[in-house]
Amino acid sequence: MPDSSLPAPDLHALFAAQQAWRWQAAQTTAPQRQAILRRLHDAIRAHRVALADALHADLGKSRAEAEITELHPVLEEIQHAIRRLPRWMAPRRVDTPSVLLGARSEVQMQARGVTLILSPWNYPVNLALVPLVSSLAAGNTVILKPSEKAPNVARALRELLHSVFEPRLVAVVEGDGEVARALTELPFGHIFFTGSGAVGRHVMRAAANNLTGVTLELGGKSPALIDTSADLDVTAERLAWGKLLNAGQTCVAPDYALVPRHLEGPLLRRLEAVIGRRFGTGAWLRAGPDYGRMVDSAGVQRLERLTRASVEQGARIVLGGEFDAPGRFISPTVVSGVTPDMPLMQEELFGPVLPVVTYDTPEEALNLIRRLDAPLALYLFATDEDMIRRVQRETTSGGMVVNGAVVHLTNPNLPFGGVGPSGMGNYHGEHGFRTFSHERAVLREPTPSPVRFLYPPYGRPVPRLVAWTLRQMERQSGPRE
């Protein structure tokens, strides 16, 4: 296979090759697309050790964490799509109004054409290959641009995908932000981007020049709201796991905790015990296989700056607080006494630092959540059903989990995506298939069609009778006072 580390001018040739093949890809049948997905499934299994090694090199992930959060979810996504693809692809009959009596209406799923996937570094296998599964299931060709911040994974993905697909169907393009920028200027049928809101805005602006559709999977400050009715043992266990997974570098990680003032102390004690039990303390925390590393030293320095600045304003580090930029290490850190105006609350943290904000009334907590940008996820820990319903009614977020964190990603039947600043569009399972498909309206008008009674000139008796009849039908079926 040719090298996919293409200089910018060759991107046009690659795009042209995929554009030439896109109609053949679009016309594939369900069994043919299932065969493509099975080839991908088998190739991932054959390359899983190389992928796990690359994940360890780039992010310090253990083999177990790589399997649980990266490899197995992709294989499950493929199996889910293979089993359901014939139903997803089938035309969907819809009702036809009586004025079109005799006509037949349906919705057909069409491929969007040449698609671009810009994947991030934090889950560089999962967040590259799950959208790829959706795009291939929809009958598209795909150019995948992995993040340059995870170079070992990028190379492993290139070797994996070029071992099983021709570049006219799937190609991997490595490179930096300039390569990504050059790609977004091409007239793709759809662009799928996962990353920061700042870069997402650039992607959207570039796509607008070609009127290209976009899916933006961004992030934001996902809150963990602890109610007075919460089980604190369950809360601490699940909050710690969700926050420290992948060393906090998860777009849906709990970004901050909102805790009733009188429960702050009990929760902090439980968090300290859980973190020590699950990840270890002292030298074992750094040497053990259960806790990852930051992707680069810049991320360590950014979080240290935000934490120290918040401490200067009155916050207090109650757990952790070790920042080692050369080692790409931050100990699990919990900061109490944080207020909404402190630096730790001004941007998404994307690391293992948990600010704890206290509140006195539910209104105070809900007002803070609503005042900040709509998050990608909202986590509510509560057993009071009235409170659960209230939070569902009075807040918005891309997704919501009650008494848990992060786990909604594991259900392929749920749409995954953001709202407003946390993203637009969604995917996983059938939702991903629809994201990468165009829903085409198709209507077949019969030869003896009632529409002929609507033709001008409208002063004739028949069109006037039709207009009168339609008005009578409105009175029969319209809204009542």
PDB file of N, CA and C in Angstrom, residues 121 239-250 253-256 275 279 285 291-296 299-304 307 317 319-324 328-335 344 348-355:
ATOM      1  N   TRP A 121      -6.937  12.745  20.243  1.00  0.00           N
ATOM      2  CA  TRP A 121      -5.853  11.951  20.800  1.00  0.00           C
ATOM      3  C   TRP A 121      -6.241  11.221  22.077  1.00  0.00           C
ATOM      4  N   LEU A 239     -18.018   8.417  40.810  1.00  0.00           N
ATOM      5  CA  LEU A 239     -17.456   9.713  40.461  1.00  0.00           C
ATOM      6  C   LEU A 239     -15.951   9.615  40.269  1.00  0.00           C
ATOM      7  N   ALA A 240     -15.269   8.907  41.157  1.00  0.00           N
ATOM      8  CA  ALA A 240     -13.818   8.752  41.052  1.00  0.00           C
ATOM      9  C   ALA A 240     -13.447   7.996  39.784  1.00  0.00           C
ATOM     10  N   TRP A 241     -14.188   6.934  39.493  1.00  0.00           N
ATOM     11  CA  TRP A 241     -13.877   6.156  38.286  1.00  0.00           C
ATOM     12  C   TRP A 241     -14.076   6.986  37.024  1.00  0.00           C
ATOM     13  N   GLY A 242     -15.215   7.672  36.943  1.00  0.00           N
ATOM     14  CA  GLY A 242     -15.481   8.466  35.755  1.00  0.00           C
ATOM     15  C   GLY A 242     -14.500   9.611  35.580  1.00  0.00           C
ATOM     16  N   LYS A 243     -14.073  10.214  36.688  1.00  0.00           N
ATOM     17  CA  LYS A 243     -13.145  11.342  36.611  1.00  0.00           C
ATOM     18  C   LYS A 243     -11.743  10.905  36.240  1.00  0.00           C
ATOM     19  N   LEU A 244     -11.279   9.781  36.750  1.00  0.00           N
ATOM     20  CA  LEU A 244      -9.876   9.394  36.594  1.00  0.00           C
ATOM     21  C   LEU A 244      -9.631   8.426  35.453  1.00  0.00           C
ATOM     22  N   LEU A 245     -10.686   7.977  34.793  1.00  0.00           N
ATOM     23  CA  LEU A 245     -10.514   7.146  33.608  1.00  0.00           C
ATOM     24  C   LEU A 245      -9.665   7.898  32.590  1.00  0.00           C
ATOM     25  N   ASN A 246      -8.648   7.228  32.060  1.00  0.00           N
ATOM     26  CA  ASN A 246      -7.761   7.846  31.068  1.00  0.00           C
ATOM     27  C   ASN A 246      -7.117   9.123  31.631  1.00  0.00           C
ATOM     28  N   ALA A 247      -6.823   9.090  32.945  1.00  0.00           N
ATOM     29  CA  ALA A 247      -6.227  10.242  33.639  1.00  0.00           C
ATOM     30  C   ALA A 247      -7.046  11.509  33.446  1.00  0.00           C
ATOM     31  N   GLY A 248      -8.366  11.334  33.405  1.00  0.00           N
ATOM     32  CA  GLY A 248      -9.252  12.488  33.289  1.00  0.00           C
ATOM     33  C   GLY A 248      -9.400  13.048  31.895  1.00  0.00           C
ATOM     34  N   GLN A 249      -8.733  12.467  30.919  1.00  0.00           N
ATOM     35  CA  GLN A 249      -8.755  12.993  29.547  1.00  0.00           C
ATOM     36  C   GLN A 249      -9.892  12.348  28.751  1.00  0.00           C
ATOM     37  N   THR A 250     -11.101  12.594  29.225  1.00  0.00           N
ATOM     38  CA  THR A 250     -12.307  12.059  28.617  1.00  0.00           C
ATOM     39  C   THR A 250     -13.275  13.211  28.426  1.00  0.00           C
ATOM     40  N   ALA A 253     -15.902  13.216  31.009  1.00  0.00           N
ATOM     41  CA  ALA A 253     -15.511  13.053  32.412  1.00  0.00           C
ATOM     42  C   ALA A 253     -16.216  14.110  33.264  1.00  0.00           C
ATOM     43  N   PRO A 254     -16.613  13.769  34.488  1.00  0.00           N
ATOM     44  CA  PRO A 254     -17.143  14.805  35.384  1.00  0.00           C
ATOM     45  C   PRO A 254     -16.089  15.908  35.549  1.00  0.00           C
ATOM     46  N   ASP A 255     -16.448  17.129  35.182  1.00  0.00           N
ATOM     47  CA  ASP A 255     -15.472  18.216  35.206  1.00  0.00           C
ATOM     48  C   ASP A 255     -15.417  18.887  36.571  1.00  0.00           C
ATOM     49  N   TYR A 256     -16.552  18.931  37.246  1.00  0.00           N
ATOM     50  CA  TYR A 256     -16.594  19.488  38.600  1.00  0.00           C
ATOM     51  C   TYR A 256     -17.753  18.847  39.348  1.00  0.00           C
ATOM     52  N   ILE A 275     -10.133   6.433  45.856  1.00  0.00           N
ATOM     53  CA  ILE A 275      -9.002   6.651  44.948  1.00  0.00           C
ATOM     54  C   ILE A 275      -7.786   5.856  45.407  1.00  0.00           C
ATOM     55  N   PHE A 279      -6.589   3.060  42.742  1.00  0.00           N
ATOM     56  CA  PHE A 279      -5.431   3.440  41.937  1.00  0.00           C
ATOM     57  C   PHE A 279      -4.112   3.370  42.693  1.00  0.00           C
ATOM     58  N   LEU A 285       1.153   4.420  42.878  1.00  0.00           N
ATOM     59  CA  LEU A 285       0.296   5.182  41.969  1.00  0.00           C
ATOM     60  C   LEU A 285       1.025   5.471  40.661  1.00  0.00           C
ATOM     61  N   TYR A 291      -3.189   3.631  36.328  1.00  0.00           N
ATOM     62  CA  TYR A 291      -3.386   5.078  36.212  1.00  0.00           C
ATOM     63  C   TYR A 291      -2.557   5.601  35.052  1.00  0.00           C
ATOM     64  N   GLY A 292      -3.208   6.296  34.125  1.00  0.00           N
ATOM     65  CA  GLY A 292      -2.551   6.739  32.907  1.00  0.00           C
ATOM     66  C   GLY A 292      -1.748   8.019  33.068  1.00  0.00           C
ATOM     67  N   ARG A 293      -1.310   8.539  31.938  1.00  0.00           N
ATOM     68  CA  ARG A 293      -0.514   9.756  31.898  1.00  0.00           C
ATOM     69  C   ARG A 293      -1.193  10.795  31.011  1.00  0.00           C
ATOM     70  N   MET A 294      -0.833  12.063  31.212  1.00  0.00           N
ATOM     71  CA  MET A 294      -1.289  13.125  30.329  1.00  0.00           C
ATOM     72  C   MET A 294      -0.610  12.952  28.975  1.00  0.00           C
ATOM     73  N   VAL A 295      -1.237  13.465  27.943  1.00  0.00           N
ATOM     74  CA  VAL A 295      -0.708  13.256  26.603  1.00  0.00           C
ATOM     75  C   VAL A 295       0.581  14.047  26.381  1.00  0.00           C
ATOM     76  N   ASP A 296       0.734  15.198  27.066  1.00  0.00           N
ATOM     77  CA  ASP A 296       1.953  15.980  26.899  1.00  0.00           C
ATOM     78  C   ASP A 296       2.186  16.848  28.135  1.00  0.00           C
ATOM     79  N   GLY A 299      -0.267  19.939  28.872  1.00  0.00           N
ATOM     80  CA  GLY A 299      -1.500  19.695  29.619  1.00  0.00           C
ATOM     81  C   GLY A 299      -1.274  19.721  31.117  1.00  0.00           C
ATOM     82  N   VAL A 300      -0.146  19.207  31.563  1.00  0.00           N
ATOM     83  CA  VAL A 300       0.200  19.245  32.987  1.00  0.00           C
ATOM     84  C   VAL A 300       0.380  20.689  33.442  1.00  0.00           C
ATOM     85  N   GLN A 301       1.121  21.445  32.670  1.00  0.00           N
ATOM     86  CA  GLN A 301       1.390  22.836  33.040  1.00  0.00           C
ATOM     87  C   GLN A 301       0.111  23.671  33.080  1.00  0.00           C
ATOM     88  N   ARG A 302      -0.791  23.430  32.139  1.00  0.00           N
ATOM     89  CA  ARG A 302      -2.048  24.183  32.115  1.00  0.00           C
ATOM     90  C   ARG A 302      -2.870  23.912  33.370  1.00  0.00           C
ATOM     91  N   LEU A 303      -3.002  22.632  33.739  1.00  0.00           N
ATOM     92  CA  LEU A 303      -3.796  22.296  34.918  1.00  0.00           C
ATOM     93  C   LEU A 303      -3.130  22.765  36.206  1.00  0.00           C
ATOM     94  N   GLU A 304      -1.815  22.719  36.258  1.00  0.00           N
ATOM     95  CA  GLU A 304      -1.132  23.233  37.448  1.00  0.00           C
ATOM     96  C   GLU A 304      -1.375  24.733  37.584  1.00  0.00           C
ATOM     97  N   THR A 307      -4.930  25.316  38.811  1.00  0.00           N
ATOM     98  CA  THR A 307      -5.080  24.880  40.203  1.00  0.00           C
ATOM     99  C   THR A 307      -4.408  25.861  41.152  1.00  0.00           C
ATOM    100  N   ILE A 317      -6.300  22.430  48.141  1.00  0.00           N
ATOM    101  CA  ILE A 317      -6.042  21.075  47.642  1.00  0.00           C
ATOM    102  C   ILE A 317      -6.179  20.109  48.809  1.00  0.00           C
ATOM    103  N   LEU A 319      -6.504  16.637  48.228  1.00  0.00           N
ATOM    104  CA  LEU A 319      -5.956  15.345  47.824  1.00  0.00           C
ATOM    105  C   LEU A 319      -5.084  15.566  46.601  1.00  0.00           C
ATOM    106  N   GLY A 320      -3.917  14.922  46.590  1.00  0.00           N
ATOM    107  CA  GLY A 320      -3.045  14.995  45.425  1.00  0.00           C
ATOM    108  C   GLY A 320      -2.311  16.315  45.345  1.00  0.00           C
ATOM    109  N   GLY A 321      -2.308  16.897  44.154  1.00  0.00           N
ATOM    110  CA  GLY A 321      -1.609  18.161  43.960  1.00  0.00           C
ATOM    111  C   GLY A 321      -0.204  18.024  43.439  1.00  0.00           C
ATOM    112  N   GLU A 322       0.192  16.822  42.977  1.00  0.00           N
ATOM    113  CA  GLU A 322       1.528  16.629  42.414  1.00  0.00           C
ATOM    114  C   GLU A 322       1.446  16.815  40.892  1.00  0.00           C
ATOM    115  N   PHE A 323       2.231  17.742  40.368  1.00  0.00           N
ATOM    116  CA  PHE A 323       2.258  18.027  38.941  1.00  0.00           C
ATOM    117  C   PHE A 323       3.685  17.847  38.434  1.00  0.00           C
ATOM    118  N   ASP A 324       3.884  16.861  37.564  1.00  0.00           N
ATOM    119  CA  ASP A 324       5.213  16.564  37.026  1.00  0.00           C
ATOM    120  C   ASP A 324       5.136  16.663  35.508  1.00  0.00           C
ATOM    121  N   ARG A 328       4.782  13.814  32.518  1.00  0.00           N
ATOM    122  CA  ARG A 328       3.389  13.824  32.038  1.00  0.00           C
ATOM    123  C   ARG A 328       2.448  13.252  33.097  1.00  0.00           C
ATOM    124  N   PHE A 329       2.725  13.553  34.356  1.00  0.00           N
ATOM    125  CA  PHE A 329       1.990  12.951  35.471  1.00  0.00           C
ATOM    126  C   PHE A 329       1.322  14.021  36.322  1.00  0.00           C
ATOM    127  N   ILE A 330       0.051  13.784  36.646  1.00  0.00           N
ATOM    128  CA  ILE A 330      -0.668  14.559  37.655  1.00  0.00           C
ATOM    129  C   ILE A 330      -1.322  13.557  38.594  1.00  0.00           C
ATOM    130  N   SER A 331      -1.056  13.665  39.874  1.00  0.00           N
ATOM    131  CA  SER A 331      -1.710  12.761  40.811  1.00  0.00           C
ATOM    132  C   SER A 331      -3.200  13.082  40.865  1.00  0.00           C
ATOM    133  N   PRO A 332      -4.057  12.101  41.185  1.00  0.00           N
ATOM    134  CA  PRO A 332      -5.478  12.398  41.352  1.00  0.00           C
ATOM    135  C   PRO A 332      -5.648  13.529  42.362  1.00  0.00           C
ATOM    136  N   THR A 333      -6.246  14.620  41.922  1.00  0.00           N
ATOM    137  CA  THR A 333      -6.269  15.839  42.721  1.00  0.00           C
ATOM    138  C   THR A 333      -7.704  16.300  42.938  1.00  0.00           C
ATOM    139  N   VAL A 334      -8.046  16.558  44.192  1.00  0.00           N
ATOM    140  CA  VAL A 334      -9.362  17.086  44.550  1.00  0.00           C
ATOM    141  C   VAL A 334      -9.145  18.439  45.211  1.00  0.00           C
ATOM    142  N   VAL A 335      -9.891  19.447  44.739  1.00  0.00           N
ATOM    143  CA  VAL A 335      -9.742  20.802  45.238  1.00  0.00           C
ATOM    144  C   VAL A 335     -11.081  21.253  45.807  1.00  0.00           C
ATOM    145  N   LEU A 344     -10.324  27.414  37.877  1.00  0.00           N
ATOM    146  CA  LEU A 344     -10.677  26.022  37.605  1.00  0.00           C
ATOM    147  C   LEU A 344     -12.081  25.873  37.033  1.00  0.00           C
ATOM    148  N   GLU A 348     -12.856  23.892  30.358  1.00  0.00           N
ATOM    149  CA  GLU A 348     -12.864  22.437  30.536  1.00  0.00           C
ATOM    150  C   GLU A 348     -11.480  21.987  31.001  1.00  0.00           C
ATOM    151  N   LEU A 349     -11.430  21.128  32.017  1.00  0.00           N
ATOM    152  CA  LEU A 349     -10.149  20.767  32.612  1.00  0.00           C
ATOM    153  C   LEU A 349      -9.426  19.665  31.849  1.00  0.00           C
ATOM    154  N   PHE A 350     -10.115  18.623  31.482  1.00  0.00           N
ATOM    155  CA  PHE A 350      -9.538  17.541  30.679  1.00  0.00           C
ATOM    156  C   PHE A 350      -8.300  16.945  31.351  1.00  0.00           C
ATOM    157  N   GLY A 351      -8.461  16.625  32.609  1.00  0.00           N
ATOM    158  CA  GLY A 351      -7.376  16.023  33.356  1.00  0.00           C
ATOM    159  C   GLY A 351      -7.865  15.637  34.739  1.00  0.00           C
ATOM    160  N   PRO A 352      -6.993  15.022  35.556  1.00  0.00           N
ATOM    161  CA  PRO A 352      -7.417  14.423  36.831  1.00  0.00           C
ATOM    162  C   PRO A 352      -7.495  15.398  37.996  1.00  0.00           C
ATOM    163  N   VAL A 353      -8.064  16.573  37.756  1.00  0.00           N
ATOM    164  CA  VAL A 353      -8.265  17.562  38.822  1.00  0.00           C
ATOM    165  C   VAL A 353      -9.760  17.775  38.965  1.00  0.00           C
ATOM    166  N   LEU A 354     -10.293  17.544  40.163  1.00  0.00           N
ATOM    167  CA  LEU A 354     -11.720  17.664  40.413  1.00  0.00           C
ATOM    168  C   LEU A 354     -12.004  18.835  41.340  1.00  0.00           C
ATOM    169  N   PRO A 355     -12.539  19.944  40.855  1.00  0.00           N
ATOM    170  CA  PRO A 355     -12.982  21.027  41.735  1.00  0.00           C
ATOM    171  C   PRO A 355     -14.303  20.639  42.402  1.00  0.00           C
TER     172      PRO A 355
END
